[in-house]
Amino acid sequence: MCIFCKIINKEIPAEIVFEDKDVLAFKDIHPIAPIHILIIPKKHIDSINDLEERDIELVGKMIFRAKEIAKSFDIFEKGYKLLIRTGEWGGQEVPHIHLHLIGGAKLSEDIRPII
Ligand code: 5GP
Ligand code: ZN
């Protein structure tokens, strides 16, 4: 089982900030900005490359939740960045789709995440 599925199953602890039947969101263990949250589907999907047509709504839910979480962390107005790395050259390290929500600073000036 992958590390994020273990977090979903509560076998590995994480600082969970949102959960419903489809999606889980938790703080990144190595934040690259003041606010760095990972939003994942509870269904295991390796990467964007493995998405099927039936997953379209699920991906929409991930993005919608990112927006709601941005609101709850008070970075909605100032702005933030959403990032999904894919495959080796995209820099993806965990083979379970995850949407990075990165914010809390002016990213292009104060913080330079690897993009
Ligand atoms: P990727 O490079 O695949 O886009 O991002 C993987 C992210 O998962 C990294 O930012 C890394 O810090 C985070 N991460 C890896 N393992 C864990 C873990 O066990 N717990 C949490 N909270 N984050 C993790
Ligand atoms: Zn998984």
Coordinates of N, CA and C and ligand atoms in Angstrom, one line a residue:
M1 N 0.8 -1.2 0.0 CA 0.0 0.0 0.0 C 0.9 1.3 0.0
C2 N 0.5 2.3 -0.8 CA 1.4 3.5 -0.8 C 1.2 4.3 0.4
I3 N 2.2 5.2 0.6 CA 2.3 6.0 1.9 C 1.0 6.9 2.1
F4 N 0.5 7.4 1.0 CA -0.7 8.3 1.1 C -1.9 7.4 1.4
C5 N -2.0 6.2 0.9 CA -3.1 5.3 1.3 C -3.0 5.0 2.7
K6 N -1.8 4.8 3.3 CA -1.6 4.6 4.7 C -2.1 5.8 5.5
I7 N -1.9 7.0 5.0 CA -2.4 8.2 5.7 C -3.9 8.2 5.7
I8 N -4.5 7.8 4.5 CA -6.0 7.7 4.4 C -6.5 6.7 5.4
N9 N -5.8 5.6 5.6 CA -6.3 4.5 6.5 C -5.9 4.8 7.9
K10 N -5.2 6.0 8.2 CA -4.8 6.4 9.5 C -3.7 5.4 10.1
E11 N -3.0 4.7 9.2 CA -1.9 3.9 9.7 C -0.7 4.7 9.9
I12 N -0.6 5.9 9.2 CA 0.5 6.8 9.4 C -0.1 8.1 9.8
P13 N 0.4 8.8 10.8 CA -0.2 10.1 11.2 C 0.0 11.2 10.2
A14 N -0.9 12.1 10.2 CA -0.7 13.3 9.4 C -1.6 14.4 10.0
E15 N -1.2 15.6 9.7 CA -2.1 16.8 10.2 C -3.2 17.0 9.2
I16 N -4.3 16.4 9.4 CA -5.4 16.4 8.5 C -6.2 17.7 8.7
V17 N -6.4 18.4 7.5 CA -7.1 19.7 7.6 C -8.5 19.6 7.0
F18 N -8.8 18.6 6.2 CA -10.1 18.4 5.6 C -10.2 16.9 5.3
E19 N -11.5 16.4 5.5 CA -11.8 15.0 5.0 C -13.2 14.9 4.7
D20 N -13.5 14.3 3.6 CA -14.9 13.8 3.3 C -14.8 12.4 2.7
K21 N -15.9 12.0 2.1 CA -15.8 10.6 1.6 C -14.9 10.3 0.4
D22 N -14.6 11.4 -0.3 CA -13.8 11.3 -1.5 C -12.4 11.8 -1.4
V23 N -12.2 12.8 -0.6 CA -11.0 13.6 -0.6 C -10.4 13.7 0.8
L24 N -9.1 13.7 0.9 CA -8.4 14.0 2.2 C -7.3 15.1 1.9
A25 N -7.2 16.0 2.9 CA -6.2 17.1 2.8 C -5.4 17.1 4.1
F26 N -4.1 17.2 4.0 CA -3.2 17.2 5.2 C -2.0 18.1 4.9
K27 N -1.3 18.5 6.0 CA -0.1 19.4 5.8 C 1.0 18.6 5.3
D28 N 1.7 19.2 4.3 CA 3.0 18.6 3.8 C 4.0 18.5 4.9
I29 N 4.7 17.3 5.0 CA 5.7 17.1 6.0 C 6.9 18.0 5.9
H30 N 7.2 18.4 4.7 CA 8.3 19.3 4.4 C 7.8 20.5 3.6
P31 N 7.2 21.4 4.3 CA 6.6 22.6 3.6 C 7.6 23.5 2.9
I32 N 7.2 23.9 1.7 CA 8.1 24.8 0.9 C 7.6 26.3 1.0
A33 N 6.5 26.5 1.8 CA 5.9 27.8 1.9 C 5.2 27.8 3.3
P34 N 4.8 29.0 3.8 CA 4.1 29.0 5.1 C 2.9 28.1 5.1
I35 N 2.2 28.0 4.0 CA 1.0 27.1 4.0 C 1.3 26.1 2.8
H36 N 1.3 24.9 3.1 CA 1.6 23.8 2.1 C 0.8 22.6 2.5
I37 N -0.2 22.4 1.7 CA -1.2 21.3 2.0 C -1.3 20.4 0.8
L38 N -1.5 19.1 1.1 CA -1.6 18.2 0.0 C -3.1 17.7 0.0
I39 N -3.7 17.7 -1.2 CA -5.1 17.3 -1.3 C -5.1 16.1 -2.2
I40 N -5.6 15.0 -1.7 CA -5.5 13.7 -2.4 C -6.9 13.0 -2.5
P41 N -7.1 12.3 -3.6 CA -8.3 11.5 -3.6 C -8.2 10.2 -2.7
K42 N -9.2 9.8 -2.1 CA -9.2 8.6 -1.3 C -9.0 7.3 -2.2
K43 N -9.5 7.5 -3.4 CA -9.2 6.4 -4.4 C -7.7 6.4 -4.8
H44 N -7.0 5.3 -4.8 CA -5.6 5.3 -5.2 C -5.6 5.4 -6.7
I45 N -4.9 6.5 -7.2 CA -4.6 6.7 -8.6 C -3.1 7.1 -8.7
D46 N -2.3 6.4 -9.4 CA -0.9 6.7 -9.4 C -0.5 8.1 -9.8
S47 N -1.0 8.6 -10.9 CA -0.7 9.9 -11.4 C -1.7 10.4 -12.3
I48 N -1.5 11.7 -12.8 CA -2.4 12.2 -13.8 C -2.5 11.3 -15.0
N49 N -1.4 10.7 -15.3 CA -1.3 9.8 -16.5 C -2.3 8.6 -16.4
D50 N -2.7 8.3 -15.2 CA -3.6 7.2 -15.0 C -5.1 7.5 -14.8
L51 N -5.4 8.8 -15.0 CA -6.8 9.2 -14.9 C -7.6 8.6 -16.0
E52 N -8.8 8.3 -15.6 CA -9.8 7.8 -16.6 C -11.0 8.8 -16.6
E53 N -11.8 8.6 -17.6 CA -12.9 9.6 -17.8 C -13.8 9.6 -16.5
R54 N -14.0 8.5 -15.9 CA -14.8 8.4 -14.7 C -14.2 9.2 -13.5
D55 N -13.0 9.6 -13.6 CA -12.3 10.3 -12.5 C -12.5 11.8 -12.6
I56 N -13.1 12.3 -13.7 CA -13.1 13.7 -14.0 C -13.8 14.5 -12.8
E57 N -14.9 14.0 -12.3 CA -15.6 14.7 -11.2 C -14.7 14.7 -9.9
L58 N -14.0 13.6 -9.7 CA -13.1 13.5 -8.5 C -12.0 14.6 -8.6
V59 N -11.4 14.8 -9.7 CA -10.4 15.8 -9.9 C -11.0 17.2 -9.6
G60 N -12.2 17.4 -10.1 CA -12.9 18.7 -9.8 C -13.1 18.9 -8.3
K61 N -13.4 17.8 -7.6 CA -13.6 17.9 -6.2 C -12.3 18.3 -5.5
M62 N -11.2 17.8 -6.0 CA -9.9 18.1 -5.4 C -9.6 19.6 -5.5
I63 N -9.9 20.1 -6.7 CA -9.6 21.6 -6.9 C -10.6 22.4 -6.1
F64 N -11.9 22.0 -6.1 CA -12.8 22.8 -5.3 C -12.4 22.8 -3.8
R65 N -12.0 21.7 -3.3 CA -11.6 21.6 -1.9 C -10.4 22.5 -1.7
A66 N -9.4 22.5 -2.6 CA -8.3 23.4 -2.5 C -8.7 24.8 -2.3
K67 N -9.7 25.3 -3.1 CA -10.2 26.6 -2.9 C -10.8 26.9 -1.6
E68 N -11.6 25.9 -1.1 CA -12.2 26.0 0.2 C -11.2 26.1 1.3
I69 N -10.2 25.2 1.2 CA -9.1 25.2 2.2 C -8.3 26.5 2.2
A70 N -8.1 27.0 1.0 CA -7.4 28.3 0.9 C -8.2 29.4 1.6
K71 N -9.5 29.3 1.5 CA -10.4 30.3 2.3 C -10.2 30.1 3.8
S72 N -10.2 28.8 4.2 CA -10.1 28.6 5.7 C -8.7 28.9 6.2
F73 N -7.7 28.9 5.4 CA -6.4 29.3 5.9 C -6.0 30.8 5.6
D74 N -7.1 31.5 5.1 CA -7.0 32.9 4.9 C -6.0 33.3 3.8
I75 N -5.8 32.5 2.8 CA -4.9 32.9 1.7 C -5.7 33.1 0.4
F76 N -7.0 33.0 0.5 CA -7.9 33.1 -0.6 C -7.8 34.4 -1.4
E77 N -7.8 35.5 -0.6 CA -7.8 36.8 -1.2 C -6.4 37.1 -1.8
K78 N -5.3 36.8 -1.1 CA -4.0 37.2 -1.6 C -3.6 36.3 -2.7
G79 N -4.0 35.0 -2.7 CA -3.7 34.1 -3.8 C -2.7 33.0 -3.4
Y80 N -2.6 32.0 -4.2 CA -1.8 30.8 -3.9 C -1.5 30.1 -5.2
K81 N -0.9 28.9 -5.0 CA -0.5 28.1 -6.2 C -1.0 26.7 -6.0
L82 N -1.5 26.1 -7.1 CA -1.9 24.7 -7.1 C -0.9 24.0 -8.1
L83 N -0.4 22.8 -7.6 CA 0.6 22.2 -8.4 C 0.4 20.6 -8.4
I84 N 0.4 20.0 -9.5 CA 0.4 18.5 -9.5 C 1.6 18.1 -10.4
R85 N 2.6 17.4 -9.7 CA 3.7 16.9 -10.4 C 3.3 15.5 -11.0
T86 N 3.9 15.2 -12.2 CA 3.6 14.0 -12.8 C 4.8 13.3 -13.4
G87 N 5.0 12.1 -12.9 CA 6.1 11.2 -13.5 C 7.5 11.7 -13.1
E88 N 8.5 11.0 -13.6 CA 9.9 11.3 -13.2 C 10.3 12.7 -13.5
W89 N 10.1 13.1 -14.7 CA 10.6 14.4 -15.1 C 9.8 15.5 -14.5
G90 N 8.6 15.2 -14.1 CA 7.7 16.2 -13.5 C 8.1 16.3 -12.0
G91 N 8.9 15.4 -11.5 CA 9.4 15.5 -10.1 C 8.5 14.8 -9.1
Q92 N 7.6 14.0 -9.6 CA 6.6 13.3 -8.7 C 7.4 12.2 -7.9
E93 N 7.2 12.4 -6.5 CA 7.9 11.4 -5.7 C 7.0 10.4 -5.1
V94 N 5.7 10.8 -4.8 CA 4.8 9.8 -4.2 C 3.8 9.4 -5.3
P95 N 3.7 8.1 -5.6 CA 2.8 7.6 -6.7 C 1.4 7.5 -6.3
H96 N 0.8 8.6 -5.8 CA -0.6 8.7 -5.5 C -1.0 10.1 -5.8
I97 N -1.8 10.4 -6.8 CA -2.1 11.8 -7.2 C -2.3 12.7 -6.0
H98 N -1.6 13.8 -6.0 CA -1.8 14.8 -5.0 C -1.6 16.2 -5.5
L99 N -2.5 17.1 -5.1 CA -2.6 18.5 -5.5 C -1.9 19.3 -4.4
H100 N -0.8 20.0 -4.7 CA -0.2 20.8 -3.7 C -0.9 22.2 -3.7
L101 N -1.3 22.6 -2.5 CA -1.8 24.0 -2.2 C -0.7 24.7 -1.5
I102 N -0.1 25.7 -2.2 CA 1.0 26.4 -1.7 C 0.7 27.9 -1.6
G103 N 1.0 28.5 -0.4 CA 0.7 29.9 -0.2 C 1.2 30.4 1.1
G104 N 0.7 31.6 1.4 CA 1.1 32.3 2.6 C 2.2 33.2 2.5
A105 N 2.7 33.4 1.2 CA 3.8 34.3 0.9 C 3.6 34.7 -0.6
K106 N 4.3 35.8 -1.0 CA 4.2 36.1 -2.4 C 5.2 35.2 -3.1
L107 N 4.7 34.1 -3.8 CA 5.5 33.0 -4.2 C 6.6 33.4 -5.1
S108 N 6.3 34.2 -6.1 CA 7.4 34.5 -7.1 C 8.5 35.4 -6.5
E109 N 8.3 36.0 -5.4 CA 9.3 36.9 -4.9 C 9.9 36.4 -3.6
D110 N 9.1 36.0 -2.6 CA 9.5 35.5 -1.3 C 10.0 34.1 -1.3
I111 N 9.3 33.3 -2.1 CA 9.5 31.8 -2.0 C 9.7 31.4 -3.5
R112 N 10.6 30.5 -3.7 CA 10.8 30.0 -5.0 C 10.7 28.5 -5.0
P113 N 9.5 27.9 -5.0 CA 9.4 26.5 -5.1 C 10.0 26.0 -6.4
I114 N 10.4 24.7 -6.4 CA 11.0 24.1 -7.6 C 9.8 23.8 -8.5
I115 N 9.8 24.5 -9.7 CA 8.7 24.3 -10.6 C 9.1 23.9 -12.0
Ligands
5GP1 P1 5.7 15.3 -5.1 O1 7.2 15.5 -5.1 O2 5.4 13.8 -5.3 O3 4.9 16.2 -5.9 O4 5.3 15.6 -3.6 C1 5.3 14.7 -2.5 C2 5.1 15.5 -1.3 O5 4.7 14.7 -0.2 C3 6.4 16.2 -0.8 O6 6.2 17.6 -0.8 C4 6.7 15.6 0.5 O7 7.2 16.5 1.4 C5 5.3 15.1 0.9 N1 5.4 13.9 1.8 C6 6.0 12.7 1.5 N2 5.8 11.8 2.5 C7 5.0 12.4 3.4 C8 4.4 11.9 4.6 O8 4.6 10.8 5.1 N3 3.5 12.8 5.2 C9 3.3 14.1 4.7 N4 2.4 14.8 5.4 N5 3.8 14.5 3.6 C10 4.7 13.7 2.9
ZN2 ZN -2.2 5.3 -2.6

